[in-house]
Short mmCIF file of C-alpha atoms in Angstrom, two decimals:
data_model
loop_
_atom_site.label_atom_id
_atom_site.label_comp_id
_atom_site.label_asym_id
_atom_site.label_seq_id
_atom_site.Cartn_x
_atom_site.Cartn_y
_atom_site.Cartn_z
CA MET A 1 -25.63 -40.19 -20.16
CA ASP A 2 -26.17 -43.52 -18.46
CA THR A 3 -23.77 -45.39 -20.70
CA GLU A 4 -21.25 -42.64 -20.22
CA LYS A 5 -21.55 -43.08 -16.49
CA HIS A 6 -20.58 -46.73 -16.70
CA SER A 7 -17.79 -46.29 -19.22
CA TYR A 8 -15.19 -45.91 -16.47
CA THR A 9 -12.60 -48.63 -16.35
CA LEU A 10 -11.56 -50.23 -13.10
CA GLU A 11 -8.29 -48.33 -13.16
CA GLN A 12 -10.07 -45.01 -13.09
CA ILE A 13 -11.89 -45.73 -9.83
CA PRO A 14 -9.76 -44.40 -6.97
CA ALA A 15 -9.16 -47.02 -4.29
CA ASN A 16 -9.61 -45.86 -0.72
CA ARG A 17 -10.54 -47.16 2.70
CA GLY A 18 -14.27 -46.65 2.09
CA LEU A 19 -14.21 -48.73 -1.08
CA VAL A 20 -12.32 -51.59 0.55
CA GLU A 21 -14.67 -51.61 3.54
CA GLU A 22 -17.69 -51.62 1.25
CA LEU A 23 -16.39 -54.55 -0.77
CA TYR A 24 -15.69 -56.42 2.46
CA SER A 25 -19.07 -55.72 4.01
CA HIS A 26 -20.80 -56.95 0.87
CA GLY A 27 -18.80 -60.14 1.06
CA LYS A 28 -16.97 -59.51 -2.20
CA ILE A 29 -13.50 -59.90 -0.65
CA THR A 30 -12.23 -62.00 2.23
CA ARG A 31 -10.93 -60.69 5.52
CA GLU A 32 -7.34 -61.38 4.42
CA ALA A 33 -7.87 -59.49 1.17
CA ARG A 34 -9.23 -56.56 3.14
CA GLU A 35 -6.20 -56.53 5.45
CA TYR A 36 -3.87 -56.82 2.50
CA ALA A 37 -5.57 -54.06 0.55
CA LEU A 38 -5.62 -51.70 3.52
CA ASN A 39 -1.98 -52.35 4.26
CA LEU A 40 -1.16 -51.63 0.65
CA LEU A 41 -3.15 -48.39 0.64
CA TYR A 42 -2.05 -47.24 4.09
CA PRO A 43 1.30 -48.90 4.96
CA HIS A 44 1.61 -49.67 8.68
CA ASN A 45 4.91 -47.84 8.95
CA GLN A 46 3.39 -44.61 7.62
CA TRP A 47 3.17 -43.13 11.10
CA GLY A 48 6.97 -43.38 11.39
CA LEU A 49 7.36 -41.17 8.36
CA TRP A 50 4.78 -38.79 9.77
CA ILE A 51 6.57 -38.57 13.13
CA SER A 52 9.89 -38.05 11.37
CA ARG A 53 8.51 -35.14 9.36
CA LEU A 54 6.80 -33.64 12.39
CA LEU A 55 10.05 -33.73 14.35
CA LEU A 56 11.93 -32.23 11.42
CA THR A 57 9.43 -29.36 11.23
CA ILE A 58 9.50 -28.72 14.99
CA GLY A 59 13.30 -28.88 15.00
CA ALA A 60 13.60 -26.40 12.15
CA ALA A 61 11.08 -24.06 13.81
CA LEU A 62 12.97 -24.15 17.13
CA MET A 63 16.31 -23.51 15.41
CA LEU A 64 14.84 -20.54 13.56
CA SER A 65 13.26 -19.05 16.67
CA GLY A 66 16.61 -19.45 18.41
CA VAL A 67 18.22 -17.37 15.69
CA VAL A 68 15.46 -14.76 15.93
CA TYR A 69 15.87 -14.47 19.72
CA LEU A 70 19.65 -14.23 19.45
CA PHE A 71 19.19 -11.18 17.26
CA ALA A 72 16.38 -9.68 19.33
CA PHE A 73 18.25 -9.79 22.67
CA ASN A 74 21.50 -8.41 21.34
CA TRP A 75 19.98 -5.79 19.12
CA ALA A 76 21.94 -2.71 20.18
CA LYS A 77 25.24 -4.59 20.48
CA ILE A 78 25.28 -5.61 16.85
CA THR A 79 26.41 -2.88 14.48
CA PRO A 80 24.03 -1.96 11.65
CA ALA A 81 26.53 -3.10 9.02
CA MET A 82 26.77 -6.47 10.76
CA LYS A 83 23.00 -6.87 10.90
CA LEU A 84 22.43 -6.04 7.26
CA SER A 85 25.33 -8.04 5.91
CA SER A 86 24.60 -11.16 7.93
CA ILE A 87 21.04 -11.20 6.62
CA GLN A 88 22.34 -10.73 3.10
CA PHE A 89 24.75 -13.62 3.53
CA GLY A 90 21.80 -15.66 4.71
CA ILE A 91 19.93 -14.77 1.52
CA ILE A 92 22.95 -15.58 -0.64
CA GLY A 93 23.38 -18.88 1.21
CA CYS A 94 19.77 -19.83 0.54
CA LEU A 95 20.10 -18.92 -3.13
CA ILE A 96 23.33 -20.90 -3.58
CA GLY A 97 21.57 -23.83 -1.93
CA ALA A 98 18.59 -23.40 -4.25
CA TYR A 99 20.98 -23.38 -7.21
CA PHE A 100 22.81 -26.56 -6.22
CA PHE A 101 19.72 -28.51 -5.17
CA SER A 102 17.94 -27.17 -8.29
CA LEU A 103 14.47 -25.70 -8.40
CA GLN A 104 13.08 -29.02 -9.63
CA ARG A 105 13.41 -30.46 -6.16
CA ILE A 106 11.61 -29.60 -2.96
CA THR A 107 14.87 -28.84 -1.15
CA GLY A 108 15.77 -26.13 -3.66
CA GLN A 109 12.26 -24.71 -3.58
CA VAL A 110 12.20 -24.54 0.22
CA LEU A 111 15.59 -22.79 0.18
CA LEU A 112 14.29 -20.24 -2.31
CA LEU A 113 11.28 -19.68 -0.06
CA SER A 114 13.59 -19.19 2.94
CA GLY A 115 15.54 -16.64 0.91
CA SER A 116 12.30 -14.80 0.18
CA VAL A 117 11.40 -14.78 3.88
CA LEU A 118 14.86 -13.40 4.71
CA VAL A 119 14.22 -10.54 2.27
CA GLY A 120 11.37 -9.54 4.57
CA VAL A 121 13.68 -9.76 7.57
CA PHE A 122 16.14 -7.54 5.73
CA MET A 123 13.43 -5.00 4.95
CA ALA A 124 12.31 -4.94 8.61
CA VAL A 125 15.85 -4.47 9.91
CA PHE A 126 16.53 -1.83 7.25
CA GLY A 127 13.36 -0.03 8.34
CA GLN A 128 14.51 -0.07 11.95
CA ILE A 129 18.05 1.07 11.33
CA TYR A 130 17.04 3.93 9.08
CA GLN A 131 13.79 4.68 10.95
CA THR A 132 11.42 4.33 8.01
CA GLY A 133 8.91 2.90 10.46
CA ALA A 134 5.78 4.77 9.62
CA ASP A 135 5.67 3.77 6.00
CA ALA A 136 5.26 0.07 6.67
CA TYR A 137 3.47 -0.35 3.37
CA GLN A 138 6.72 0.40 1.54
CA LEU A 139 8.39 -2.45 3.37
CA PHE A 140 5.76 -4.91 2.20
CA MET A 141 5.68 -3.37 -1.26
CA MET A 142 9.42 -3.90 -1.71
CA TRP A 143 9.18 -7.36 -0.20
CA SER A 144 6.38 -8.32 -2.54
CA LEU A 145 8.28 -6.89 -5.51
CA PHE A 146 11.58 -8.56 -4.63
CA ALA A 147 9.89 -11.91 -4.08
CA LEU A 148 7.75 -11.71 -7.23
CA GLY A 149 10.48 -12.75 -9.64
CA TRP A 150 11.60 -15.69 -7.56
CA THR A 151 7.99 -16.71 -7.11
CA LEU A 152 7.42 -16.70 -10.87
CA VAL A 153 10.29 -19.12 -11.46
CA SER A 154 9.76 -21.20 -8.33
CA ASN A 155 7.00 -23.56 -9.60
CA PHE A 156 6.18 -24.02 -5.95
CA ALA A 157 2.66 -23.61 -4.59
CA VAL A 158 3.77 -22.69 -1.05
CA GLN A 159 5.91 -19.86 -2.45
CA TRP A 160 2.89 -18.51 -4.33
CA ILE A 161 0.66 -18.57 -1.27
CA PHE A 162 3.43 -16.84 0.69
CA TRP A 163 3.70 -14.17 -2.01
CA LEU A 164 -0.07 -13.66 -1.99
CA VAL A 165 -0.05 -13.17 1.79
CA ILE A 166 2.58 -10.41 1.68
CA THR A 167 0.90 -8.79 -1.32
CA ASN A 168 -2.40 -8.73 0.56
CA ILE A 169 -0.71 -7.11 3.54
CA PHE A 170 0.90 -4.58 1.20
CA ILE A 171 -2.46 -3.65 -0.32
CA VAL A 172 -4.15 -3.21 3.07
CA LEU A 173 -1.28 -1.08 4.44
CA TRP A 174 -1.00 0.93 1.23
CA TRP A 175 -4.71 1.65 1.34
CA GLU A 176 -4.52 2.95 4.89
CA GLN A 177 -1.15 4.69 4.81
CA SER A 178 -0.73 6.01 1.31
CA ALA A 179 -4.06 6.06 -0.54
CA LEU A 180 -5.65 7.79 2.50
CA PRO A 181 -9.23 6.96 1.50
CA THR A 182 -12.22 8.96 2.67
CA LYS A 183 -14.61 7.29 5.10
CA GLU A 184 -17.04 6.72 2.26
CA MET A 185 -14.47 4.84 0.18
CA LYS A 186 -12.63 3.05 2.98
CA SER A 187 -14.27 -0.34 2.52
CA MET A 188 -13.30 -0.54 -1.16
CA ILE A 189 -10.33 -2.48 0.15
CA PHE A 190 -12.56 -5.56 0.43
CA THR A 191 -13.35 -5.33 -3.26
CA TYR A 192 -9.68 -4.98 -4.17
CA MET A 193 -8.67 -7.91 -2.00
CA ALA A 194 -11.53 -10.05 -3.30
CA ILE A 195 -10.40 -9.30 -6.86
CA LEU A 196 -6.76 -10.13 -6.08
CA ASN A 197 -7.44 -13.41 -4.30
CA GLY A 198 -10.38 -14.33 -6.52
CA SER A 199 -8.17 -13.90 -9.61
CA ALA A 200 -5.49 -16.05 -8.02
CA LEU A 201 -8.09 -18.75 -7.44
CA ALA A 202 -9.48 -18.41 -10.97
CA LEU A 203 -5.97 -18.66 -12.46
CA ARG A 204 -5.27 -21.69 -10.34
CA GLU A 205 -8.44 -23.39 -11.66
CA TYR A 206 -7.72 -22.35 -15.24
CA PHE A 207 -4.16 -23.68 -15.28
CA THR A 208 -5.21 -26.86 -13.49
CA LEU A 209 -7.92 -27.52 -16.09
CA GLU A 210 -5.39 -26.88 -18.85
CA LYS A 211 -3.05 -29.29 -17.09
CA ALA A 212 -0.35 -26.65 -17.54
CA TYR A 213 1.42 -27.02 -14.20
CA GLU A 214 1.53 -30.21 -12.23
CA TRP A 215 2.68 -28.46 -9.04
CA LEU A 216 -0.50 -26.40 -9.02
CA GLU A 217 -2.80 -29.41 -8.87
CA ALA A 218 -2.48 -30.05 -5.14
CA ARG A 219 -5.97 -29.70 -3.76
CA TRP A 220 -4.99 -27.65 -0.72
CA THR A 221 -4.15 -24.66 -2.95
CA ARG A 222 -7.79 -24.52 -4.01
CA VAL A 223 -9.10 -24.89 -0.45
CA VAL A 224 -6.80 -22.24 1.00
CA LEU A 225 -7.60 -19.73 -1.74
CA THR A 226 -11.34 -20.42 -1.56
CA ILE A 227 -11.48 -19.93 2.20
CA ALA A 228 -9.37 -16.75 2.06
CA THR A 229 -11.48 -15.22 -0.72
CA LEU A 230 -14.75 -16.19 0.98
CA LEU A 231 -13.66 -14.60 4.26
CA ILE A 232 -12.70 -11.36 2.53
CA MET A 233 -16.05 -11.28 0.71
CA LEU A 234 -17.98 -12.13 3.87
CA ILE A 235 -16.77 -9.16 5.95
CA PRO A 236 -18.46 -6.33 3.97
CA ILE A 237 -21.68 -8.34 3.66
CA VAL A 238 -21.87 -8.80 7.42
CA MET A 239 -20.96 -5.12 7.96
CA TRP A 240 -23.77 -4.11 5.63
CA ILE A 241 -26.31 -6.36 7.37
CA GLY A 242 -25.14 -5.30 10.83
CA GLU A 243 -25.59 -1.58 10.31
CA PRO A 244 -27.47 -0.95 7.08
CA GLY A 245 -28.08 2.66 8.07
CA ARG A 246 -24.37 3.44 8.33
CA ALA A 247 -23.21 1.38 5.37
CA THR A 248 -21.16 3.53 3.03
CA LYS A 249 -21.17 3.19 -0.75
CA SER A 250 -17.97 1.19 -0.62
CA VAL A 251 -19.44 -1.27 1.91
CA MET A 252 -22.45 -1.76 -0.38
CA LEU A 253 -20.34 -2.22 -3.48
CA SER A 254 -18.01 -4.66 -1.71
CA GLY A 255 -21.08 -6.44 -0.34
CA VAL A 256 -22.55 -6.85 -3.82
CA VAL A 257 -19.19 -8.10 -5.10
CA GLY A 258 -19.11 -10.50 -2.15
CA LEU A 259 -22.59 -11.85 -2.86
CA ILE A 260 -21.78 -12.38 -6.54
CA GLY A 261 -18.55 -14.07 -5.49
CA HIS A 262 -20.39 -16.43 -3.15
CA GLY A 263 -22.83 -17.29 -5.93
CA ALA A 264 -19.99 -17.94 -8.37
CA ALA A 265 -18.11 -20.10 -5.87
CA TYR A 266 -21.26 -22.14 -5.25
CA TYR A 267 -21.97 -22.59 -8.96
CA PHE A 268 -18.42 -23.62 -9.83
CA TYR A 269 -17.76 -25.98 -6.96
CA ARG A 270 -21.18 -27.60 -7.21
CA TYR A 271 -21.55 -28.00 -10.95
CA LYS A 272 -18.40 -27.14 -12.91
CA LEU A 273 -15.53 -28.32 -10.71
CA PRO A 274 -17.27 -30.38 -8.05
CA ASP A 275 -15.28 -30.16 -4.83
CA MET A 276 -16.77 -30.97 -1.45
CA TRP A 277 -14.27 -28.96 0.60
CA SER A 278 -14.75 -25.74 -1.30
CA LEU A 279 -18.50 -26.27 -1.53
CA ALA A 280 -18.71 -26.84 2.22
CA ALA A 281 -16.72 -23.64 2.86
CA THR A 282 -19.05 -21.69 0.56
CA VAL A 283 -22.17 -23.12 2.19
CA LEU A 284 -20.79 -22.39 5.67
CA SER A 285 -20.08 -18.81 4.63
CA GLY A 286 -23.62 -18.61 3.23
CA CYS A 287 -24.95 -19.85 6.59
CA ILE A 288 -23.14 -17.00 8.34
CA ILE A 289 -24.80 -14.50 5.98
CA VAL A 290 -28.26 -15.99 6.63
CA GLU A 291 -27.55 -16.03 10.38
CA SER A 292 -26.53 -12.37 10.33
CA VAL A 293 -29.75 -11.41 8.58
CA GLY A 294 -31.81 -13.42 11.06
CA PHE A 295 -29.97 -12.03 14.08
CA LYS A 296 -30.43 -8.51 12.80
CA ILE A 297 -34.18 -9.01 12.26
CA PHE A 298 -34.72 -10.62 15.67
CA TYR A 299 -32.61 -7.95 17.32
CA GLU A 300 -34.69 -5.16 15.80
CA MET A 301 -37.99 -6.93 16.57
CA PHE A 302 -37.33 -7.95 20.17
CA ARG A 303 -35.05 -5.23 21.46
CA ARG A 304 -36.74 -5.27 24.87
CA THR A 305 -37.45 -8.93 25.41
CA HIS A 306 -34.03 -10.49 25.23
CA SER A 307 -35.19 -13.96 26.26
CA ILE A 308 -37.40 -14.32 23.20
CA MET A 309 -34.69 -12.85 21.00
CA PHE A 310 -32.07 -15.36 22.10
CA LEU A 311 -34.52 -18.27 21.95
CA LEU A 312 -35.41 -17.45 18.35
CA MET A 313 -31.76 -16.93 17.44
CA GLY A 314 -30.88 -20.34 18.90
CA LEU A 315 -33.69 -22.08 17.11
CA MET A 316 -32.78 -20.41 13.85
CA THR A 317 -29.13 -21.41 14.22
CA LEU A 318 -30.14 -25.03 14.75
CA GLY A 319 -32.40 -24.91 11.72
CA VAL A 320 -29.91 -23.21 9.38
CA PHE A 321 -26.97 -25.46 10.20
CA THR A 322 -29.05 -28.65 10.25
CA TYR A 323 -30.36 -27.86 6.81
CA ALA A 324 -26.87 -27.00 5.56
CA ILE A 325 -25.46 -30.31 6.81
CA ILE A 326 -28.33 -32.32 5.34
CA TYR A 327 -27.80 -30.55 2.05
CA LEU A 328 -24.02 -31.12 2.09
CA ARG A 329 -24.40 -34.82 2.90
CA LYS A 330 -26.89 -35.27 0.10
CA THR A 331 -24.64 -33.40 -2.32
CA ALA A 332 -21.59 -35.40 -1.28
CA LYS A 333 -23.43 -38.62 -2.18
CA GLU A 334 -24.53 -37.20 -5.52
CA MET A 335 -21.00 -36.07 -6.32
CA VAL A 336 -19.62 -39.54 -5.63
CA ALA A 337 -22.35 -41.03 -7.82
CA GLU A 338 -21.57 -38.56 -10.62
CA HIS A 339 -17.89 -39.43 -10.50
CA VAL A 340 -17.68 -43.18 -10.15
CA MET B 1 16.65 -21.37 -17.94
CA ARG B 2 14.69 -20.94 -14.72
CA THR B 3 17.88 -21.15 -12.72
CA LYS B 4 19.47 -18.43 -14.85
CA ILE B 5 16.47 -16.15 -14.34
CA MET B 6 16.66 -16.87 -10.62
CA ILE B 7 20.34 -15.88 -10.51
CA ALA B 8 19.72 -12.71 -12.52
CA LEU B 9 16.86 -11.72 -10.23
CA SER B 10 18.93 -12.44 -7.15
CA VAL B 11 21.70 -10.15 -8.36
CA LEU B 12 19.11 -7.45 -9.04
CA VAL B 13 17.50 -7.83 -5.61
CA LEU B 14 20.81 -7.76 -3.75
CA ALA B 15 22.03 -4.80 -5.78
CA THR B 16 18.87 -2.85 -4.97
CA MET B 17 19.19 -3.70 -1.29
CA ASN B 18 22.76 -2.54 -1.08
CA TYR B 19 22.10 0.57 -3.11
CA SER B 20 19.37 1.58 -0.67
CA ILE B 21 21.79 1.03 2.22
CA TYR B 22 24.37 3.17 0.41
CA GLU B 23 21.80 5.89 -0.23
CA LYS B 24 20.79 6.07 3.44
CA GLU B 25 24.40 5.99 4.60
CA GLN B 26 25.22 8.93 2.31
CA ILE B 27 22.48 11.02 3.89
CA LYS B 28 23.58 9.91 7.35
CA GLN B 29 27.20 10.90 6.79
CA HIS B 30 26.97 13.98 4.60
CA GLY B 31 23.53 15.29 5.39
CA GLU B 32 22.90 18.53 7.24
CA THR B 33 21.69 18.08 10.80
CA LEU B 34 18.39 19.61 11.75
CA LEU B 35 16.35 19.14 14.91
CA LEU B 36 12.59 18.85 14.96
CA GLU B 37 10.93 19.60 18.23
CA LEU B 38 8.76 16.81 19.58
CA ALA B 39 5.34 17.76 20.75
CA PRO B 40 4.36 16.53 24.17
CA VAL B 41 2.09 13.62 23.51
CA ASP B 42 -0.76 13.06 25.95
CA PRO B 43 -0.32 10.93 27.89
CA ARG B 44 3.44 11.29 27.92
CA SER B 45 4.23 7.63 28.27
CA LEU B 46 3.30 6.43 24.86
CA ILE B 47 6.16 4.02 24.84
CA GLN B 48 4.96 0.70 23.57
CA GLY B 49 7.15 -2.34 23.15
CA ASP B 50 10.32 -1.38 21.38
CA TYR B 51 9.31 1.75 19.60
CA MET B 52 8.05 5.18 20.44
CA ARG B 53 5.29 7.11 18.70
CA LEU B 54 6.48 10.55 17.66
CA ARG B 55 4.50 13.71 17.21
CA TYR B 56 6.25 16.88 16.15
CA ALA B 57 5.58 20.37 17.35
CA ILE B 58 5.67 21.44 13.72
CA ASP B 59 2.59 19.26 13.08
CA ARG B 60 0.64 21.29 15.59
CA ASN B 61 1.95 24.70 14.66
CA ALA B 62 1.29 24.21 10.97
CA PRO B 63 -1.99 25.93 10.12
CA ALA B 64 -3.74 22.96 8.55
CA LYS B 65 -6.83 25.09 7.90
CA GLU B 66 -4.96 26.93 5.15
CA LEU B 67 -4.96 23.77 3.08
CA ALA B 68 -7.77 22.89 0.71
CA SER B 69 -9.96 20.23 2.29
CA HIS B 70 -9.26 17.73 -0.50
CA GLN B 71 -5.47 18.11 -0.24
CA LYS B 72 -4.12 14.97 1.33
CA ARG B 73 -0.38 15.44 1.03
CA GLY B 74 2.18 18.02 0.11
CA TYR B 75 5.31 19.80 1.26
CA MET B 76 5.85 22.39 3.93
CA VAL B 77 8.72 24.83 3.91
CA ILE B 78 10.92 24.84 7.00
CA ARG B 79 13.88 26.92 8.10
CA SER B 80 16.34 26.23 10.86
CA ASP B 81 16.86 28.73 13.67
CA GLU B 82 20.20 29.50 15.35
CA ASN B 83 20.00 26.24 17.32
CA LYS B 84 19.44 24.11 14.22
CA VAL B 85 15.84 23.61 15.25
CA ALA B 86 13.47 23.56 12.28
CA LYS B 87 10.59 26.02 12.24
CA PHE B 88 7.52 26.04 10.03
CA VAL B 89 7.57 28.81 7.42
CA ARG B 90 4.67 28.11 5.04
CA PHE B 91 3.07 25.45 2.93
CA HIS B 92 4.90 24.95 -0.33
CA GLN B 93 3.08 25.95 -3.51
CA GLU B 94 5.54 25.25 -6.30
CA GLU B 95 7.45 28.48 -5.61
CA ASP B 96 11.26 28.64 -5.44
CA LEU B 97 12.90 28.32 -2.07
CA ALA B 98 14.95 31.03 -0.43
CA ALA B 99 18.40 30.17 0.90
CA GLY B 100 18.29 28.03 4.04
CA GLU B 101 14.78 26.79 3.41
CA LYS B 102 13.99 23.11 3.12
CA LEU B 103 11.01 21.04 2.11
CA LEU B 104 9.38 18.52 4.36
CA HIS B 105 6.82 16.07 3.08
CA PHE B 106 3.57 15.70 5.01
CA HIS B 107 0.22 14.08 4.72
CA LYS B 108 -3.05 15.12 6.21
CA LYS B 109 -5.28 12.84 8.24
CA TYR B 110 -8.56 14.02 9.75
CA SER B 111 -7.63 17.67 9.22
CA ARG B 112 -4.31 17.23 11.01
CA VAL B 113 -0.93 17.50 9.40
CA GLN B 114 1.49 14.65 9.97
CA ILE B 115 5.09 14.16 8.97
CA VAL B 116 6.84 10.83 8.76
CA PRO B 117 8.48 8.92 10.32
CA ASP B 118 6.11 9.04 13.25
CA SER B 119 7.86 6.33 15.18
CA PHE B 120 11.32 5.66 16.55
CA PHE B 121 12.67 2.13 17.04
CA PHE B 122 15.06 1.11 19.77
CA GLN B 123 16.02 -2.04 21.59
CA GLU B 124 13.62 -3.49 24.09
CA GLY B 125 14.40 -2.16 27.57
CA HIS B 126 15.95 1.09 26.36
CA ALA B 127 12.74 3.05 26.72
CA LYS B 128 13.95 4.84 29.90
CA HIS B 129 16.81 6.47 28.02
CA TYR B 130 14.48 8.02 25.50
CA SER B 131 11.64 9.05 27.78
CA ASN B 132 12.96 12.61 28.14
CA ALA B 133 13.56 13.12 24.43
CA LYS B 134 12.73 16.61 23.27
CA TYR B 135 13.91 16.65 19.66
CA GLY B 136 14.11 14.32 16.70
CA VAL B 137 17.53 14.49 15.02
CA PHE B 138 17.28 14.53 11.23
CA LYS B 139 19.82 14.51 8.44
CA PHE B 140 18.88 16.31 5.24
CA ASP B 141 20.71 15.85 1.96
CA ALA B 142 20.86 18.50 -0.76
CA SER B 143 17.78 17.20 -2.55
CA GLY B 144 15.68 17.30 0.62
CA LYS B 145 15.67 13.58 1.37
CA HIS B 146 15.80 13.13 5.10
CA LEU B 147 16.52 10.51 7.65
CA LEU B 148 15.68 10.32 11.35
CA VAL B 149 18.96 9.32 12.98
CA GLY B 150 18.17 9.68 16.67
CA LEU B 151 16.51 11.60 19.46
CA ALA B 152 17.97 14.50 21.44
CA ASP B 153 17.33 15.79 24.95
CA GLU B 154 16.34 19.34 25.98
CA ASN B 155 19.96 20.53 25.59
CA ARG B 156 19.81 19.38 21.96
CA LYS B 157 22.32 16.66 22.68
CA THR B 158 21.75 13.40 20.83
CA ILE B 159 20.88 10.62 23.26
CA ILE B 160 23.45 7.84 23.08
CA VAL B 161 22.66 4.67 24.96
CA GLU B 162 25.72 3.09 26.55
CA THR B 163 25.29 -0.64 26.36
CA GLU B 164 26.82 -2.59 29.19
CA ILE B 165 28.70 -5.59 27.88
#
């Protein structure tokens, strides 16, 4: 094990600010070397690029909101045919753009994503013109379906996250508007959503390990999916703790699924695919569960003496989060040691 | 290859979109007009933003107790009176319809019958024109598909908003 640990070559050690500073503070490199290395790692003109991208994003957002407002304020003056066809031309424009810029490049992928967003706009306008309002789940169902094919060929992580968001909305609306669950079964939605987003996360990890898709390897996809799945799993657990007497079967089942999910996330991101961000999110979510249990116990014990109740809650919060941070810091050090 | 799939999918998506427009337009143009009385909603001013919540008198008059408690959705039979206003006849149980009868889909929520759409969209600021609406104007095609095309006042005249240009 020990020899394995030291079998890394110099090239495999990622260079970063911390490493350079450490070498400098130990006197291994000179001040000039430090400056040179830092400038190489973080070019001084990087902020210019950042500003340029920020302005581009703000500009695009303002342009788009201008278009949205133009439509909103002139709603009744535009004929239905005009509304629907202009949106369709927008979609076609985006797709032609995606074709000419090719899906291999970010420009083409962003255009395809814009086309997919416009499909949603089309569905909303269609729903308004033909008054299909109440069945909003159908709107999101069609949107999710229409965008699915493009998403499959897009090879673009943002497009996938976008698709997952509308699919989640579809499932929630479908559950409430079409499945018409009984009160007992209502909270099953948390299980369904946990399965959907959890599977997306699992697939992401599987394909990344297989090195199947380069575009999937960006770390933010993991973080976003982990946080979303954890949140969905956290809600039924907290509901269950908050009012155990009124918890329905579906709350309990979703709570159990949530607890198993938290355990799995901890196990994977601590031991199998060490990742500080995801581990921290899991631990934070765990803290909220522990806090809820504590709050509930103190609340039941000291119903009449609020001062003692709040004092104990405060002390417990300090203790729980202090311990969590100490644990995370220790783990972060171990992870670095395991990897370099 | 991916590009080809993308193009094929795009054609499919656009075709579906335009077919659904065509379908709705057919009902709008050739459908039979039928009015559904709106139930007074308490409080009356349930106008929020740029749409209006609708409740129909037929929802209230339908004897929801007749339905089995587990039944969550189904069809009711309606018939239009001399003023083209739809009246509840009975809940549909697979039987054949008499002439002039139509089916209306409903779902049941908390032992109350509801028909869709239960909202009406209009441009922001036009709420005052619709506040005295008494009827929902529907178009029915031969197969029973229906479309809410507007609201009508107590004289059963469709409310048309004149936009000042």
